Short mmCIF file of C-alpha atoms in Angstrom, two decimals:
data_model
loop_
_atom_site.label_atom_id
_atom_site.label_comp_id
_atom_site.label_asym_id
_atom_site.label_seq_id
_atom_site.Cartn_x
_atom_site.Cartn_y
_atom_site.Cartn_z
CA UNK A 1 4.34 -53.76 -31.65
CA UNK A 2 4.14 -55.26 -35.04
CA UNK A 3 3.89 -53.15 -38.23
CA UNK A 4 2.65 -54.33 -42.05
CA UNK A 5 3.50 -51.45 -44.49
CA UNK A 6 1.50 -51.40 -47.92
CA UNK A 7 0.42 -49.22 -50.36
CA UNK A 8 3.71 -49.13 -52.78
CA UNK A 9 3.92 -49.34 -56.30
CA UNK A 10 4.93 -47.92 -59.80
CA UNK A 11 3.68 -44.48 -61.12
CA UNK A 12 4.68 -41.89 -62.80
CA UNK A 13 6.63 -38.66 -61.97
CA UNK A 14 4.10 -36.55 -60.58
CA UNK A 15 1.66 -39.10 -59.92
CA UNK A 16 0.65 -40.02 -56.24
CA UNK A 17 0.47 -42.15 -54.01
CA UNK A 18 -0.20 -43.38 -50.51
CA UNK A 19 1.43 -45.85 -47.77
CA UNK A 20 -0.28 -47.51 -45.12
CA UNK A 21 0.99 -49.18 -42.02
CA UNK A 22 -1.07 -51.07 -40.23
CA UNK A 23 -0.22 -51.57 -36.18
CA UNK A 24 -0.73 -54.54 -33.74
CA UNK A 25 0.24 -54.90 -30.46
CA UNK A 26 -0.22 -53.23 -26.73
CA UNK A 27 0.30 -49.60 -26.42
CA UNK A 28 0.54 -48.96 -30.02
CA UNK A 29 -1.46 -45.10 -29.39
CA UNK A 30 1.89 -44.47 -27.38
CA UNK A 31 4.29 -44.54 -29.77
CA UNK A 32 5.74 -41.98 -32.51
CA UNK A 33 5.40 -42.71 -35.87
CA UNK A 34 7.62 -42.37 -38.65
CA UNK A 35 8.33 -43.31 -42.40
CA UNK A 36 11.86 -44.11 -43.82
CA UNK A 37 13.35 -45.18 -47.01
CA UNK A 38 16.16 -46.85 -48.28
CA UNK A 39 17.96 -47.03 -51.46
CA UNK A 40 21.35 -48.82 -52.43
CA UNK A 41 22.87 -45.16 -53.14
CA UNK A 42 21.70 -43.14 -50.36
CA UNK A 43 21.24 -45.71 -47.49
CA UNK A 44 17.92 -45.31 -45.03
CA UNK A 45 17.03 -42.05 -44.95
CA UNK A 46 14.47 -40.16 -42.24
CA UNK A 47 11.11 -39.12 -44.98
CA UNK A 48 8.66 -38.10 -41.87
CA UNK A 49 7.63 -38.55 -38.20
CA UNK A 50 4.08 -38.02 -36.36
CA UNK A 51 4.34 -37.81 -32.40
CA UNK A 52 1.92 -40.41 -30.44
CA UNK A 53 -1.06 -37.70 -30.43
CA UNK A 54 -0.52 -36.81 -34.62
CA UNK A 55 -0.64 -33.20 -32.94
CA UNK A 56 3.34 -32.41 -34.48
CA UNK A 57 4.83 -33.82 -37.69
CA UNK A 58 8.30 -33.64 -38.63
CA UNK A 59 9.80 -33.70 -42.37
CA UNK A 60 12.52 -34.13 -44.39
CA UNK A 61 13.12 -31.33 -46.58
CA UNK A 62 13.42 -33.54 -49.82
CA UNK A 63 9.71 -34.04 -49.32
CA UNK A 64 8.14 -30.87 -47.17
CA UNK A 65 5.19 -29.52 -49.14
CA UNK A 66 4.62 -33.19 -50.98
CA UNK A 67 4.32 -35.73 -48.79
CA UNK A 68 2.06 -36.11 -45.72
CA UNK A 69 1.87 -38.18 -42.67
CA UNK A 70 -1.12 -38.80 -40.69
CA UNK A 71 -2.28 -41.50 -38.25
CA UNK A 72 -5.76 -42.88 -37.32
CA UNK A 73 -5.46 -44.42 -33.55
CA UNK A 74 -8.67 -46.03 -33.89
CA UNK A 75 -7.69 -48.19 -36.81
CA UNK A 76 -4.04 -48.52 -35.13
CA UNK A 77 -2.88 -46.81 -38.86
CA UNK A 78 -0.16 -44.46 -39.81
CA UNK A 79 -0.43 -43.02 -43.64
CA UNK A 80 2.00 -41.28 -45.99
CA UNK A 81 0.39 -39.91 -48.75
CA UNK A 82 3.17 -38.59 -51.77
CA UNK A 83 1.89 -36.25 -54.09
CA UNK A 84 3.86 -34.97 -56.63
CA UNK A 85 5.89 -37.77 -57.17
CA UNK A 86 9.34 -37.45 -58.79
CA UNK A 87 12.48 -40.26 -59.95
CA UNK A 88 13.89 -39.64 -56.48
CA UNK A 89 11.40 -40.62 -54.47
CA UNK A 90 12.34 -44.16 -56.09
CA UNK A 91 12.73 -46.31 -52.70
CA UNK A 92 11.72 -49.35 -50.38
CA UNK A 93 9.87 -47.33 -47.78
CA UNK A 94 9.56 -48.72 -44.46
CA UNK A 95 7.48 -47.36 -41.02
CA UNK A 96 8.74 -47.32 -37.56
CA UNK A 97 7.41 -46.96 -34.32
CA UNK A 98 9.19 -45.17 -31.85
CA UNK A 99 8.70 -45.05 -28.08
CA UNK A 100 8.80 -42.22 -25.40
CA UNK A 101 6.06 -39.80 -25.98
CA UNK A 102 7.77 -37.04 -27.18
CA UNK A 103 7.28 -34.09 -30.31
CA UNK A 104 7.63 -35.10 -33.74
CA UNK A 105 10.78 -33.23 -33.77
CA UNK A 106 12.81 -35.75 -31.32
CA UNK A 107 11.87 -38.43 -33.94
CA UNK A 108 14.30 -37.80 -36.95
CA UNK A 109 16.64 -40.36 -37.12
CA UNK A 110 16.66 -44.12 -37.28
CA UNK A 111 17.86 -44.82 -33.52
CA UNK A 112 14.42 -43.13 -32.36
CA UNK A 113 12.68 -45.76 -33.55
CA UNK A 114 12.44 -49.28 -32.09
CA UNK A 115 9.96 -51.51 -33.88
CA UNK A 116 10.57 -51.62 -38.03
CA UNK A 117 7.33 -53.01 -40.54
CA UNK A 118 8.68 -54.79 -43.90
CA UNK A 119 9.43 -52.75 -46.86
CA UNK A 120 7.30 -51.53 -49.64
CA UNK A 121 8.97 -50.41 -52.81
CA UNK A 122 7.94 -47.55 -54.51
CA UNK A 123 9.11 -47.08 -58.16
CA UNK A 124 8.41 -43.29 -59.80
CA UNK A 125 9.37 -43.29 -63.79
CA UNK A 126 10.42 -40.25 -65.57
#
């Protein structure tokens, strides 16, 4: 499995926007999804998860109620659109796929997830 995140960019605090990671590779409709990001000062942190189906989603609280993950199978596509934007979200975001089938929930930390895209940076000024 391959993943090429996209989407990232500057805007301002409560401004949105929205990632996209596109998918290649065999068994891609298998696999969790999830979205990370990764600053100098916090390290990677967990930002949401979508089990193989998209039936259960899983988020950090930092972003519950702002951000949402979707995927499309068809287009082998996971999404994370971030409304609401604020300084903190300030971070080189990166998706993950993540093997084994299982809820959303199971998918909340880094070592659930074996296949990494590049980063995208997202910038949010005050």
């Amino acid at each position: 499995v391959q993943l090429q995140a996209s989407g990232g960019g500057l805007v301002q605090a409560g401004g949105s926007l929205r990632l996209e990671c596109a998918a290649s590779g065999r068994g891609f409709s298998a696999y969790a999804l999830g979205w990370f990001r990764q600053t100098s000062e916090k390290g990677r942190e967990h930002v949401a998860s979508i089990s193989w189906s998209g039936g259960t989603t899983l988020y950090a609280d930092s972003v519950k109620g702002r951000f949402t993950i979707s995927r499309d199978v068809a287009n082998n596509t996971v999404y994370l659109q971030m409304d609401s934007l604020m300084p903190d979200d300030t971070a080189v975001y990166y998706c993950a796929a993540g093997p084994g089938g299982y809820q959303a929930t199971y998918y909340r930390t880094a070592r659930q997830f074996a296949y990494w895209g590049q980063g995208t940076q997202v910038t949010v000024s005050s």
